[in-house]
Amino acid sequence: MKEKGLLIVLSGPSGVGKGTVRKALFEQENTQFEYSISITTRPPREGEVDGVDYFFKTREEFERLIKEGKLLEYAEYVGNYYGTPVDYVKETMDAGKDVVLEIEVQGAKQVREKFPDGLFIFLAPPSLEELKNRIVSRGTETEELIINRLEEAKKEIEMMDLYDYVVVNDQVELACERIKAIVKAEHCRRERVAKMYKKMLEGEK
Ligand code: 5GP
């Protein structure tokens, strides 16, 4: 019997390294996940490609998608919209594949309400000092944006309670290993497996 894919939500404060960990996870050869590419109104950073890193849209286009109910969740973050296309996520799960969303915490909260069965992983910084260093050293933000992002990050850390697991991002490779171990274990969770067996047994009657 085919199991539905897992909805894996990787979230956490700004600058914690969600993007880096997610990319490392997908660069590994034996990756068994699919990545849900987000839609954003933020302008592309150097080297970013439309349809690979994000689907880049105007505010008008984004607001139309909201109205048409095409987004599983969305959030306005530091002046730009970010959102997850709902059809891709549903189709991927229905095909039995695990799908990963890498999103900020407001969006993760919305997904939790719609998909309480999802697997919610909070990526945490080893310390606040480390988080600040990472945001500054990324070098892509102005000073004002850095201060904004750090303030957001402090509030975001307080949202850890909404998650099933916490992975400390001390080293990218280690964080990836922990995430893969969590997903493996989640596939064996009794509640998930029992549902499948129940259906099987019902089919036998
Ligand atoms: P950045 O501008 O650095 O690429 O992303 C800013 C923040 O938006 C990051 O925390 C990233 O995880 C988050 N983000 C990316 N895609 C989405 C999305 O589809 N929905 C939400 N809610 N946040 C997203």
mmCIF file with all atom_site columns, C-alpha atoms and ligand atoms in Angstrom:
data_model
loop_
_atom_site.group_PDB
_atom_site.id
_atom_site.type_symbol
_atom_site.label_atom_id
_atom_site.label_alt_id
_atom_site.label_comp_id
_atom_site.label_asym_id
_atom_site.label_entity_id
_atom_site.label_seq_id
_atom_site.pdbx_PDB_ins_code
_atom_site.Cartn_x
_atom_site.Cartn_y
_atom_site.Cartn_z
_atom_site.occupancy
_atom_site.B_iso_or_equiv
_atom_site.pdbx_formal_charge
_atom_site.auth_seq_id
_atom_site.auth_comp_id
_atom_site.auth_asym_id
_atom_site.auth_atom_id
_atom_site.pdbx_PDB_model_num
ATOM   1   C CA  . MET A 1 1   ? 0.000   0.000  0.000   1.00 0.00 ? 1   MET A CA  1
ATOM   2   C CA  . LYS A 1 2   ? 1.314   3.426  -0.930  1.00 0.00 ? 2   LYS A CA  1
ATOM   3   C CA  . GLU A 1 3   ? 1.927   5.858  1.882   1.00 0.00 ? 3   GLU A CA  1
ATOM   4   C CA  . LYS A 1 4   ? 1.215   9.533  1.288   1.00 0.00 ? 4   LYS A CA  1
ATOM   5   C CA  . GLY A 1 5   ? 4.333   11.705 1.289   1.00 0.00 ? 5   GLY A CA  1
ATOM   6   C CA  . LEU A 1 6   ? 5.239   13.742 4.340   1.00 0.00 ? 6   LEU A CA  1
ATOM   7   C CA  . LEU A 1 7   ? 4.920   17.487 4.480   1.00 0.00 ? 7   LEU A CA  1
ATOM   8   C CA  . ILE A 1 8   ? 8.204   18.592 6.030   1.00 0.00 ? 8   ILE A CA  1
ATOM   9   C CA  . VAL A 1 9   ? 8.372   22.180 7.208   1.00 0.00 ? 9   VAL A CA  1
ATOM   10  C CA  . LEU A 1 10  ? 11.851  23.497 7.855   1.00 0.00 ? 10  LEU A CA  1
ATOM   11  C CA  . SER A 1 11  ? 11.648  26.824 9.600   1.00 0.00 ? 11  SER A CA  1
ATOM   12  C CA  . GLY A 1 12  ? 13.444  28.974 12.137  1.00 0.00 ? 12  GLY A CA  1
ATOM   13  C CA  . PRO A 1 13  ? 14.733  32.484 12.677  1.00 0.00 ? 13  PRO A CA  1
ATOM   14  C CA  . SER A 1 14  ? 16.178  34.687 9.979   1.00 0.00 ? 14  SER A CA  1
ATOM   15  C CA  . GLY A 1 15  ? 19.876  34.067 9.442   1.00 0.00 ? 15  GLY A CA  1
ATOM   16  C CA  . VAL A 1 16  ? 19.892  30.670 11.119  1.00 0.00 ? 16  VAL A CA  1
ATOM   17  C CA  . GLY A 1 17  ? 20.931  29.052 7.847   1.00 0.00 ? 17  GLY A CA  1
ATOM   18  C CA  . LYS A 1 18  ? 17.654  27.540 6.647   1.00 0.00 ? 18  LYS A CA  1
ATOM   19  C CA  . GLY A 1 19  ? 18.571  28.170 3.014   1.00 0.00 ? 19  GLY A CA  1
ATOM   20  C CA  . THR A 1 20  ? 22.083  26.766 3.408   1.00 0.00 ? 20  THR A CA  1
ATOM   21  C CA  . VAL A 1 21  ? 20.890  23.629 5.180   1.00 0.00 ? 21  VAL A CA  1
ATOM   22  C CA  . ARG A 1 22  ? 18.089  23.099 2.674   1.00 0.00 ? 22  ARG A CA  1
ATOM   23  C CA  . LYS A 1 23  ? 20.488  23.472 -0.268  1.00 0.00 ? 23  LYS A CA  1
ATOM   24  C CA  . ALA A 1 24  ? 22.976  21.066 1.336   1.00 0.00 ? 24  ALA A CA  1
ATOM   25  C CA  . LEU A 1 25  ? 20.168  18.589 1.910   1.00 0.00 ? 25  LEU A CA  1
ATOM   26  C CA  . PHE A 1 26  ? 19.201  18.678 -1.762  1.00 0.00 ? 26  PHE A CA  1
ATOM   27  C CA  . GLU A 1 27  ? 22.773  18.550 -3.045  1.00 0.00 ? 27  GLU A CA  1
ATOM   28  C CA  . GLN A 1 28  ? 23.252  15.122 -1.512  1.00 0.00 ? 28  GLN A CA  1
ATOM   29  C CA  . GLU A 1 29  ? 23.029  12.312 -4.041  1.00 0.00 ? 29  GLU A CA  1
ATOM   30  C CA  . ASN A 1 30  ? 20.540  10.109 -2.262  1.00 0.00 ? 30  ASN A CA  1
ATOM   31  C CA  . THR A 1 31  ? 18.064  12.853 -1.420  1.00 0.00 ? 31  THR A CA  1
ATOM   32  C CA  . GLN A 1 32  ? 14.599  11.399 -1.216  1.00 0.00 ? 32  GLN A CA  1
ATOM   33  C CA  . PHE A 1 33  ? 12.770  14.720 -0.856  1.00 0.00 ? 33  PHE A CA  1
ATOM   34  C CA  . GLU A 1 34  ? 11.204  17.198 -3.254  1.00 0.00 ? 34  GLU A CA  1
ATOM   35  C CA  . TYR A 1 35  ? 11.656  20.914 -2.692  1.00 0.00 ? 35  TYR A CA  1
ATOM   36  C CA  . SER A 1 36  ? 8.710   23.256 -2.979  1.00 0.00 ? 36  SER A CA  1
ATOM   37  C CA  . ILE A 1 37  ? 9.993   26.395 -4.719  1.00 0.00 ? 37  ILE A CA  1
ATOM   38  C CA  . SER A 1 38  ? 8.443   29.468 -3.147  1.00 0.00 ? 38  SER A CA  1
ATOM   39  C CA  . ILE A 1 39  ? 7.005   32.538 -4.799  1.00 0.00 ? 39  ILE A CA  1
ATOM   40  C CA  . THR A 1 40  ? 8.321   35.951 -3.752  1.00 0.00 ? 40  THR A CA  1
ATOM   41  C CA  . THR A 1 41  ? 8.048   39.629 -4.594  1.00 0.00 ? 41  THR A CA  1
ATOM   42  C CA  . ARG A 1 42  ? 11.621  40.225 -3.393  1.00 0.00 ? 42  ARG A CA  1
ATOM   43  C CA  . PRO A 1 43  ? 13.983  41.129 -6.258  1.00 0.00 ? 43  PRO A CA  1
ATOM   44  C CA  . PRO A 1 44  ? 16.444  38.355 -7.168  1.00 0.00 ? 44  PRO A CA  1
ATOM   45  C CA  . ARG A 1 45  ? 19.852  38.485 -5.463  1.00 0.00 ? 45  ARG A CA  1
ATOM   46  C CA  . GLU A 1 46  ? 22.915  38.054 -7.609  1.00 0.00 ? 46  GLU A CA  1
ATOM   47  C CA  . GLY A 1 47  ? 23.087  34.531 -8.976  1.00 0.00 ? 47  GLY A CA  1
ATOM   48  C CA  . GLU A 1 48  ? 19.487  33.667 -8.161  1.00 0.00 ? 48  GLU A CA  1
ATOM   49  C CA  . VAL A 1 49  ? 17.497  32.082 -10.961 1.00 0.00 ? 49  VAL A CA  1
ATOM   50  C CA  . ASP A 1 50  ? 13.747  32.358 -11.549 1.00 0.00 ? 50  ASP A CA  1
ATOM   51  C CA  . GLY A 1 51  ? 12.119  28.950 -11.191 1.00 0.00 ? 51  GLY A CA  1
ATOM   52  C CA  . VAL A 1 52  ? 15.109  27.534 -9.303  1.00 0.00 ? 52  VAL A CA  1
ATOM   53  C CA  . ASP A 1 53  ? 15.590  29.672 -6.198  1.00 0.00 ? 53  ASP A CA  1
ATOM   54  C CA  . TYR A 1 54  ? 12.150  31.298 -6.290  1.00 0.00 ? 54  TYR A CA  1
ATOM   55  C CA  . PHE A 1 55  ? 9.400   32.183 -8.686  1.00 0.00 ? 55  PHE A CA  1
ATOM   56  C CA  . PHE A 1 56  ? 9.845   35.957 -8.782  1.00 0.00 ? 56  PHE A CA  1
ATOM   57  C CA  . LYS A 1 57  ? 6.551   37.856 -9.143  1.00 0.00 ? 57  LYS A CA  1
ATOM   58  C CA  . THR A 1 58  ? 5.232   41.408 -8.859  1.00 0.00 ? 58  THR A CA  1
ATOM   59  C CA  . ARG A 1 59  ? 3.042   42.406 -5.914  1.00 0.00 ? 59  ARG A CA  1
ATOM   60  C CA  . GLU A 1 60  ? 0.021   42.501 -8.230  1.00 0.00 ? 60  GLU A CA  1
ATOM   61  C CA  . GLU A 1 61  ? 0.682   38.959 -9.436  1.00 0.00 ? 61  GLU A CA  1
ATOM   62  C CA  . PHE A 1 62  ? 1.215   37.757 -5.861  1.00 0.00 ? 62  PHE A CA  1
ATOM   63  C CA  . GLU A 1 63  ? -1.975  39.380 -4.615  1.00 0.00 ? 63  GLU A CA  1
ATOM   64  C CA  . ARG A 1 64  ? -3.898  37.716 -7.420  1.00 0.00 ? 64  ARG A CA  1
ATOM   65  C CA  . LEU A 1 65  ? -2.550  34.313 -6.314  1.00 0.00 ? 65  LEU A CA  1
ATOM   66  C CA  . ILE A 1 66  ? -3.721  35.048 -2.755  1.00 0.00 ? 66  ILE A CA  1
ATOM   67  C CA  . LYS A 1 67  ? -7.223  35.931 -4.019  1.00 0.00 ? 67  LYS A CA  1
ATOM   68  C CA  . GLU A 1 68  ? -7.396  32.828 -6.196  1.00 0.00 ? 68  GLU A CA  1
ATOM   69  C CA  . GLY A 1 69  ? -6.494  30.606 -3.226  1.00 0.00 ? 69  GLY A CA  1
ATOM   70  C CA  . LYS A 1 70  ? -3.333  29.316 -4.915  1.00 0.00 ? 70  LYS A CA  1
ATOM   71  C CA  . LEU A 1 71  ? -1.139  29.633 -1.829  1.00 0.00 ? 71  LEU A CA  1
ATOM   72  C CA  . LEU A 1 72  ? -0.903  27.138 0.995   1.00 0.00 ? 72  LEU A CA  1
ATOM   73  C CA  . GLU A 1 73  ? 0.500   29.928 3.170   1.00 0.00 ? 73  GLU A CA  1
ATOM   74  C CA  . TYR A 1 74  ? 2.070   33.298 2.701   1.00 0.00 ? 74  TYR A CA  1
ATOM   75  C CA  . ALA A 1 75  ? 3.693   35.971 4.790   1.00 0.00 ? 75  ALA A CA  1
ATOM   76  C CA  . GLU A 1 76  ? 4.946   39.491 4.386   1.00 0.00 ? 76  GLU A CA  1
ATOM   77  C CA  . TYR A 1 77  ? 8.494   39.508 5.608   1.00 0.00 ? 77  TYR A CA  1
ATOM   78  C CA  . VAL A 1 78  ? 10.731  42.619 5.763   1.00 0.00 ? 78  VAL A CA  1
ATOM   79  C CA  . GLY A 1 79  ? 8.593   44.336 3.120   1.00 0.00 ? 79  GLY A CA  1
ATOM   80  C CA  . ASN A 1 80  ? 8.182   41.481 0.658   1.00 0.00 ? 80  ASN A CA  1
ATOM   81  C CA  . TYR A 1 81  ? 5.685   38.685 0.126   1.00 0.00 ? 81  TYR A CA  1
ATOM   82  C CA  . TYR A 1 82  ? 6.741   35.038 0.283   1.00 0.00 ? 82  TYR A CA  1
ATOM   83  C CA  . GLY A 1 83  ? 4.370   32.129 -0.323  1.00 0.00 ? 83  GLY A CA  1
ATOM   84  C CA  . THR A 1 84  ? 4.037   28.420 -1.066  1.00 0.00 ? 84  THR A CA  1
ATOM   85  C CA  . PRO A 1 85  ? 2.129   27.177 -4.140  1.00 0.00 ? 85  PRO A CA  1
ATOM   86  C CA  . VAL A 1 86  ? -0.548  24.812 -2.839  1.00 0.00 ? 86  VAL A CA  1
ATOM   87  C CA  . ASP A 1 87  ? -1.046  22.610 -5.933  1.00 0.00 ? 87  ASP A CA  1
ATOM   88  C CA  . TYR A 1 88  ? 2.570   21.473 -6.119  1.00 0.00 ? 88  TYR A CA  1
ATOM   89  C CA  . VAL A 1 89  ? 2.619   20.507 -2.454  1.00 0.00 ? 89  VAL A CA  1
ATOM   90  C CA  . LYS A 1 90  ? -0.599  18.485 -2.643  1.00 0.00 ? 90  LYS A CA  1
ATOM   91  C CA  . GLU A 1 91  ? 0.337   16.737 -5.895  1.00 0.00 ? 91  GLU A CA  1
ATOM   92  C CA  . THR A 1 92  ? 3.766   15.774 -4.571  1.00 0.00 ? 92  THR A CA  1
ATOM   93  C CA  . MET A 1 93  ? 2.361   14.333 -1.349  1.00 0.00 ? 93  MET A CA  1
ATOM   94  C CA  . ASP A 1 94  ? -0.341  12.454 -3.259  1.00 0.00 ? 94  ASP A CA  1
ATOM   95  C CA  . ALA A 1 95  ? 2.398   10.938 -5.429  1.00 0.00 ? 95  ALA A CA  1
ATOM   96  C CA  . GLY A 1 96  ? 3.890   9.489  -2.250  1.00 0.00 ? 96  GLY A CA  1
ATOM   97  C CA  . LYS A 1 97  ? 6.875   11.837 -2.146  1.00 0.00 ? 97  LYS A CA  1
ATOM   98  C CA  . ASP A 1 98  ? 8.050   13.867 0.834   1.00 0.00 ? 98  ASP A CA  1
ATOM   99  C CA  . VAL A 1 99  ? 7.981   17.585 0.176   1.00 0.00 ? 99  VAL A CA  1
ATOM   100 C CA  . VAL A 1 100 ? 10.106  20.153 1.987   1.00 0.00 ? 100 VAL A CA  1
ATOM   101 C CA  . LEU A 1 101 ? 9.046   23.740 2.618   1.00 0.00 ? 101 LEU A CA  1
ATOM   102 C CA  . GLU A 1 102 ? 11.746  26.120 3.776   1.00 0.00 ? 102 GLU A CA  1
ATOM   103 C CA  . ILE A 1 103 ? 9.782   29.050 5.134   1.00 0.00 ? 103 ILE A CA  1
ATOM   104 C CA  . GLU A 1 104 ? 9.772   31.673 7.875   1.00 0.00 ? 104 GLU A CA  1
ATOM   105 C CA  . VAL A 1 105 ? 7.855   31.141 11.111  1.00 0.00 ? 105 VAL A CA  1
ATOM   106 C CA  . GLN A 1 106 ? 4.603   33.032 10.339  1.00 0.00 ? 106 GLN A CA  1
ATOM   107 C CA  . GLY A 1 107 ? 4.086   30.824 7.305   1.00 0.00 ? 107 GLY A CA  1
ATOM   108 C CA  . ALA A 1 108 ? 4.950   27.687 9.282   1.00 0.00 ? 108 ALA A CA  1
ATOM   109 C CA  . LYS A 1 109 ? 2.235   28.600 11.784  1.00 0.00 ? 109 LYS A CA  1
ATOM   110 C CA  . GLN A 1 110 ? -0.352  28.777 8.991   1.00 0.00 ? 110 GLN A CA  1
ATOM   111 C CA  . VAL A 1 111 ? 0.755   25.407 7.607   1.00 0.00 ? 111 VAL A CA  1
ATOM   112 C CA  . ARG A 1 112 ? 0.451   23.885 11.090  1.00 0.00 ? 112 ARG A CA  1
ATOM   113 C CA  . GLU A 1 113 ? -3.199  24.981 11.183  1.00 0.00 ? 113 GLU A CA  1
ATOM   114 C CA  . LYS A 1 114 ? -3.955  23.471 7.762   1.00 0.00 ? 114 LYS A CA  1
ATOM   115 C CA  . PHE A 1 115 ? -1.765  20.350 8.025   1.00 0.00 ? 115 PHE A CA  1
ATOM   116 C CA  . PRO A 1 116 ? -1.456  19.402 11.703  1.00 0.00 ? 116 PRO A CA  1
ATOM   117 C CA  . ASP A 1 117 ? 0.031   16.055 10.544  1.00 0.00 ? 117 ASP A CA  1
ATOM   118 C CA  . GLY A 1 118 ? 3.028   17.767 8.974   1.00 0.00 ? 118 GLY A CA  1
ATOM   119 C CA  . LEU A 1 119 ? 6.524   17.328 10.318  1.00 0.00 ? 119 LEU A CA  1
ATOM   120 C CA  . PHE A 1 120 ? 7.647   20.636 11.772  1.00 0.00 ? 120 PHE A CA  1
ATOM   121 C CA  . ILE A 1 121 ? 11.370  21.104 12.278  1.00 0.00 ? 121 ILE A CA  1
ATOM   122 C CA  . PHE A 1 122 ? 12.766  24.225 13.926  1.00 0.00 ? 122 PHE A CA  1
ATOM   123 C CA  . LEU A 1 123 ? 16.301  25.088 12.928  1.00 0.00 ? 123 LEU A CA  1
ATOM   124 C CA  . ALA A 1 124 ? 17.927  26.878 15.869  1.00 0.00 ? 124 ALA A CA  1
ATOM   125 C CA  . PRO A 1 125 ? 21.133  28.917 16.100  1.00 0.00 ? 125 PRO A CA  1
ATOM   126 C CA  . PRO A 1 126 ? 23.793  27.735 18.566  1.00 0.00 ? 126 PRO A CA  1
ATOM   127 C CA  . SER A 1 127 ? 23.581  31.264 20.101  1.00 0.00 ? 127 SER A CA  1
ATOM   128 C CA  . LEU A 1 128 ? 22.213  34.769 19.436  1.00 0.00 ? 128 LEU A CA  1
ATOM   129 C CA  . GLU A 1 129 ? 25.747  36.066 18.918  1.00 0.00 ? 129 GLU A CA  1
ATOM   130 C CA  . GLU A 1 130 ? 26.281  33.466 16.204  1.00 0.00 ? 130 GLU A CA  1
ATOM   131 C CA  . LEU A 1 131 ? 22.993  34.455 14.565  1.00 0.00 ? 131 LEU A CA  1
ATOM   132 C CA  . LYS A 1 132 ? 24.040  38.101 14.422  1.00 0.00 ? 132 LYS A CA  1
ATOM   133 C CA  . ASN A 1 133 ? 27.407  37.171 12.892  1.00 0.00 ? 133 ASN A CA  1
ATOM   134 C CA  . ARG A 1 134 ? 25.682  35.156 10.206  1.00 0.00 ? 134 ARG A CA  1
ATOM   135 C CA  . ILE A 1 135 ? 23.277  37.916 9.228   1.00 0.00 ? 135 ILE A CA  1
ATOM   136 C CA  . VAL A 1 136 ? 26.103  40.481 9.096   1.00 0.00 ? 136 VAL A CA  1
ATOM   137 C CA  . SER A 1 137 ? 28.550  38.244 7.233   1.00 0.00 ? 137 SER A CA  1
ATOM   138 C CA  . ARG A 1 138 ? 26.001  37.396 4.545   1.00 0.00 ? 138 ARG A CA  1
ATOM   139 C CA  . GLY A 1 139 ? 26.783  40.951 3.391   1.00 0.00 ? 139 GLY A CA  1
ATOM   140 C CA  . THR A 1 140 ? 23.684  41.232 1.241   1.00 0.00 ? 140 THR A CA  1
ATOM   141 C CA  . GLU A 1 141 ? 21.701  43.465 3.595   1.00 0.00 ? 141 GLU A CA  1
ATOM   142 C CA  . THR A 1 142 ? 21.881  47.133 4.550   1.00 0.00 ? 142 THR A CA  1
ATOM   143 C CA  . GLU A 1 143 ? 22.463  48.040 8.221   1.00 0.00 ? 143 GLU A CA  1
ATOM   144 C CA  . GLU A 1 144 ? 18.791  48.882 8.707   1.00 0.00 ? 144 GLU A CA  1
ATOM   145 C CA  . LEU A 1 145 ? 17.736  45.539 7.260   1.00 0.00 ? 145 LEU A CA  1
ATOM   146 C CA  . ILE A 1 146 ? 20.223  43.716 9.505   1.00 0.00 ? 146 ILE A CA  1
ATOM   147 C CA  . ILE A 1 147 ? 18.712  45.343 12.598  1.00 0.00 ? 147 ILE A CA  1
ATOM   148 C CA  . ASN A 1 148 ? 15.191  44.496 11.390  1.00 0.00 ? 148 ASN A CA  1
ATOM   149 C CA  . ARG A 1 149 ? 16.107  40.901 10.690  1.00 0.00 ? 149 ARG A CA  1
ATOM   150 C CA  . LEU A 1 150 ? 17.771  40.462 14.071  1.00 0.00 ? 150 LEU A CA  1
ATOM   151 C CA  . GLU A 1 151 ? 14.737  41.860 15.891  1.00 0.00 ? 151 GLU A CA  1
ATOM   152 C CA  . GLU A 1 152 ? 12.503  39.479 13.915  1.00 0.00 ? 152 GLU A CA  1
ATOM   153 C CA  . ALA A 1 153 ? 14.852  36.614 14.731  1.00 0.00 ? 153 ALA A CA  1
ATOM   154 C CA  . LYS A 1 154 ? 14.558  37.174 18.487  1.00 0.00 ? 154 LYS A CA  1
ATOM   155 C CA  . LYS A 1 155 ? 10.761  37.031 18.262  1.00 0.00 ? 155 LYS A CA  1
ATOM   156 C CA  . GLU A 1 156 ? 10.983  34.004 15.994  1.00 0.00 ? 156 GLU A CA  1
ATOM   157 C CA  . ILE A 1 157 ? 13.033  31.983 18.483  1.00 0.00 ? 157 ILE A CA  1
ATOM   158 C CA  . GLU A 1 158 ? 10.133  32.280 20.913  1.00 0.00 ? 158 GLU A CA  1
ATOM   159 C CA  . MET A 1 159 ? 7.978   30.384 18.406  1.00 0.00 ? 159 MET A CA  1
ATOM   160 C CA  . MET A 1 160 ? 9.902   27.137 18.905  1.00 0.00 ? 160 MET A CA  1
ATOM   161 C CA  . ASP A 1 161 ? 6.977   25.697 20.888  1.00 0.00 ? 161 ASP A CA  1
ATOM   162 C CA  . LEU A 1 162 ? 4.938   25.138 17.737  1.00 0.00 ? 162 LEU A CA  1
ATOM   163 C CA  . TYR A 1 163 ? 7.399   22.570 16.396  1.00 0.00 ? 163 TYR A CA  1
ATOM   164 C CA  . ASP A 1 164 ? 7.891   18.812 16.715  1.00 0.00 ? 164 ASP A CA  1
ATOM   165 C CA  . TYR A 1 165 ? 11.701  18.832 16.576  1.00 0.00 ? 165 TYR A CA  1
ATOM   166 C CA  . VAL A 1 166 ? 14.551  21.281 17.102  1.00 0.00 ? 166 VAL A CA  1
ATOM   167 C CA  . VAL A 1 167 ? 17.754  20.929 15.115  1.00 0.00 ? 167 VAL A CA  1
ATOM   168 C CA  . VAL A 1 168 ? 20.687  23.097 16.176  1.00 0.00 ? 168 VAL A CA  1
ATOM   169 C CA  . ASN A 1 169 ? 22.560  24.351 13.147  1.00 0.00 ? 169 ASN A CA  1
ATOM   170 C CA  . ASP A 1 170 ? 26.064  24.195 14.587  1.00 0.00 ? 170 ASP A CA  1
ATOM   171 C CA  . GLN A 1 171 ? 27.425  22.534 11.426  1.00 0.00 ? 171 GLN A CA  1
ATOM   172 C CA  . VAL A 1 172 ? 25.508  22.251 8.167   1.00 0.00 ? 172 VAL A CA  1
ATOM   173 C CA  . GLU A 1 173 ? 26.446  18.605 7.598   1.00 0.00 ? 173 GLU A CA  1
ATOM   174 C CA  . LEU A 1 174 ? 25.369  17.620 11.101  1.00 0.00 ? 174 LEU A CA  1
ATOM   175 C CA  . ALA A 1 175 ? 22.101  19.528 10.771  1.00 0.00 ? 175 ALA A CA  1
ATOM   176 C CA  . CYS A 1 176 ? 21.368  17.654 7.508   1.00 0.00 ? 176 CYS A CA  1
ATOM   177 C CA  . GLU A 1 177 ? 22.081  14.303 9.162   1.00 0.00 ? 177 GLU A CA  1
ATOM   178 C CA  . ARG A 1 178 ? 19.726  15.141 12.021  1.00 0.00 ? 178 ARG A CA  1
ATOM   179 C CA  . ILE A 1 179 ? 16.955  16.169 9.629   1.00 0.00 ? 179 ILE A CA  1
ATOM   180 C CA  . LYS A 1 180 ? 17.305  12.947 7.626   1.00 0.00 ? 180 LYS A CA  1
ATOM   181 C CA  . ALA A 1 181 ? 17.205  10.885 10.818  1.00 0.00 ? 181 ALA A CA  1
ATOM   182 C CA  . ILE A 1 182 ? 14.051  12.695 11.962  1.00 0.00 ? 182 ILE A CA  1
ATOM   183 C CA  . VAL A 1 183 ? 12.323  12.058 8.619   1.00 0.00 ? 183 VAL A CA  1
ATOM   184 C CA  . LYS A 1 184 ? 13.300  8.382  8.710   1.00 0.00 ? 184 LYS A CA  1
ATOM   185 C CA  . ALA A 1 185 ? 11.900  8.010  12.205  1.00 0.00 ? 185 ALA A CA  1
ATOM   186 C CA  . GLU A 1 186 ? 8.758   9.921  11.275  1.00 0.00 ? 186 GLU A CA  1
ATOM   187 C CA  . HIS A 1 187 ? 7.979   7.415  8.530   1.00 0.00 ? 187 HIS A CA  1
ATOM   188 C CA  . CYS A 1 188 ? 7.974   4.719  11.223  1.00 0.00 ? 188 CYS A CA  1
ATOM   189 C CA  . ARG A 1 189 ? 5.782   6.615  13.653  1.00 0.00 ? 189 ARG A CA  1
ATOM   190 C CA  . ARG A 1 190 ? 2.996   4.378  14.877  1.00 0.00 ? 190 ARG A CA  1
ATOM   191 C CA  . GLU A 1 191 ? 0.177   6.842  14.149  1.00 0.00 ? 191 GLU A CA  1
ATOM   192 C CA  . ARG A 1 192 ? 1.223   7.065  10.497  1.00 0.00 ? 192 ARG A CA  1
ATOM   193 C CA  . VAL A 1 193 ? 1.877   3.376  9.963   1.00 0.00 ? 193 VAL A CA  1
ATOM   194 C CA  . ALA A 1 194 ? -1.227  2.257  11.851  1.00 0.00 ? 194 ALA A CA  1
ATOM   195 C CA  . LYS A 1 195 ? -3.447  4.275  9.500   1.00 0.00 ? 195 LYS A CA  1
ATOM   196 C CA  . MET A 1 196 ? -2.074  2.307  6.540   1.00 0.00 ? 196 MET A CA  1
ATOM   197 C CA  . TYR A 1 197 ? -2.529  -1.050 8.259   1.00 0.00 ? 197 TYR A CA  1
ATOM   198 C CA  . LYS A 1 198 ? -6.037  -0.137 9.273   1.00 0.00 ? 198 LYS A CA  1
ATOM   199 C CA  . LYS A 1 199 ? -6.923  0.516  5.633   1.00 0.00 ? 199 LYS A CA  1
ATOM   200 C CA  . MET A 1 200 ? -5.247  -2.757 4.630   1.00 0.00 ? 200 MET A CA  1
ATOM   201 C CA  . LEU A 1 201 ? -7.229  -4.695 7.205   1.00 0.00 ? 201 LEU A CA  1
ATOM   202 C CA  . GLU A 1 202 ? -10.458 -3.029 6.153   1.00 0.00 ? 202 GLU A CA  1
ATOM   203 C CA  . GLY A 1 203 ? -9.726  -4.077 2.583   1.00 0.00 ? 203 GLY A CA  1
ATOM   204 C CA  . GLU A 1 204 ? -9.382  -7.699 3.770   1.00 0.00 ? 204 GLU A CA  1
ATOM   205 C CA  . LYS A 1 205 ? -12.870 -7.820 5.241   1.00 0.00 ? 205 LYS A CA  1
HETATM 206 P P1  . 5GP B 2 .   ? 15.277  35.419 1.696   1.00 0.00 ? 1   5GP B P1  1
HETATM 207 O O1  . 5GP B 2 .   ? 14.785  36.762 1.258   1.00 0.00 ? 1   5GP B O1  1
HETATM 208 O O2  . 5GP B 2 .   ? 16.495  35.518 2.573   1.00 0.00 ? 1   5GP B O2  1
HETATM 209 O O3  . 5GP B 2 .   ? 15.449  34.452 0.541   1.00 0.00 ? 1   5GP B O3  1
HETATM 210 O O4  . 5GP B 2 .   ? 14.125  34.778 2.586   1.00 0.00 ? 1   5GP B O4  1
HETATM 211 C C1  . 5GP B 2 .   ? 13.618  35.463 3.686   1.00 0.00 ? 1   5GP B C1  1
HETATM 212 C C2  . 5GP B 2 .   ? 12.803  34.530 4.534   1.00 0.00 ? 1   5GP B C2  1
HETATM 213 O O5  . 5GP B 2 .   ? 11.647  34.083 3.839   1.00 0.00 ? 1   5GP B O5  1
HETATM 214 C C3  . 5GP B 2 .   ? 13.549  33.252 4.931   1.00 0.00 ? 1   5GP B C3  1
HETATM 215 O O6  . 5GP B 2 .   ? 13.321  33.060 6.320   1.00 0.00 ? 1   5GP B O6  1
HETATM 216 C C4  . 5GP B 2 .   ? 12.889  32.178 4.108   1.00 0.00 ? 1   5GP B C4  1
HETATM 217 O O7  . 5GP B 2 .   ? 12.920  30.919 4.768   1.00 0.00 ? 1   5GP B O7  1
HETATM 218 C C5  . 5GP B 2 .   ? 11.480  32.710 4.044   1.00 0.00 ? 1   5GP B C5  1
HETATM 219 N N1  . 5GP B 2 .   ? 10.695  32.122 2.956   1.00 0.00 ? 1   5GP B N1  1
HETATM 220 C C6  . 5GP B 2 .   ? 11.116  31.663 1.763   1.00 0.00 ? 1   5GP B C6  1
HETATM 221 N N2  . 5GP B 2 .   ? 10.084  31.178 1.071   1.00 0.00 ? 1   5GP B N2  1
HETATM 222 C C7  . 5GP B 2 .   ? 8.979   31.328 1.819   1.00 0.00 ? 1   5GP B C7  1
HETATM 223 C C8  . 5GP B 2 .   ? 7.591   30.993 1.666   1.00 0.00 ? 1   5GP B C8  1
HETATM 224 O O8  . 5GP B 2 .   ? 7.144   30.444 0.656   1.00 0.00 ? 1   5GP B O8  1
HETATM 225 N N3  . 5GP B 2 .   ? 6.748   31.311 2.681   1.00 0.00 ? 1   5GP B N3  1
HETATM 226 C C9  . 5GP B 2 .   ? 7.170   31.911 3.810   1.00 0.00 ? 1   5GP B C9  1
HETATM 227 N N4  . 5GP B 2 .   ? 6.271   32.146 4.744   1.00 0.00 ? 1   5GP B N4  1
HETATM 228 N N5  . 5GP B 2 .   ? 8.471   32.222 4.009   1.00 0.00 ? 1   5GP B N5  1
HETATM 229 C C10 . 5GP B 2 .   ? 9.361   31.937 3.027   1.00 0.00 ? 1   5GP B C10 1
#
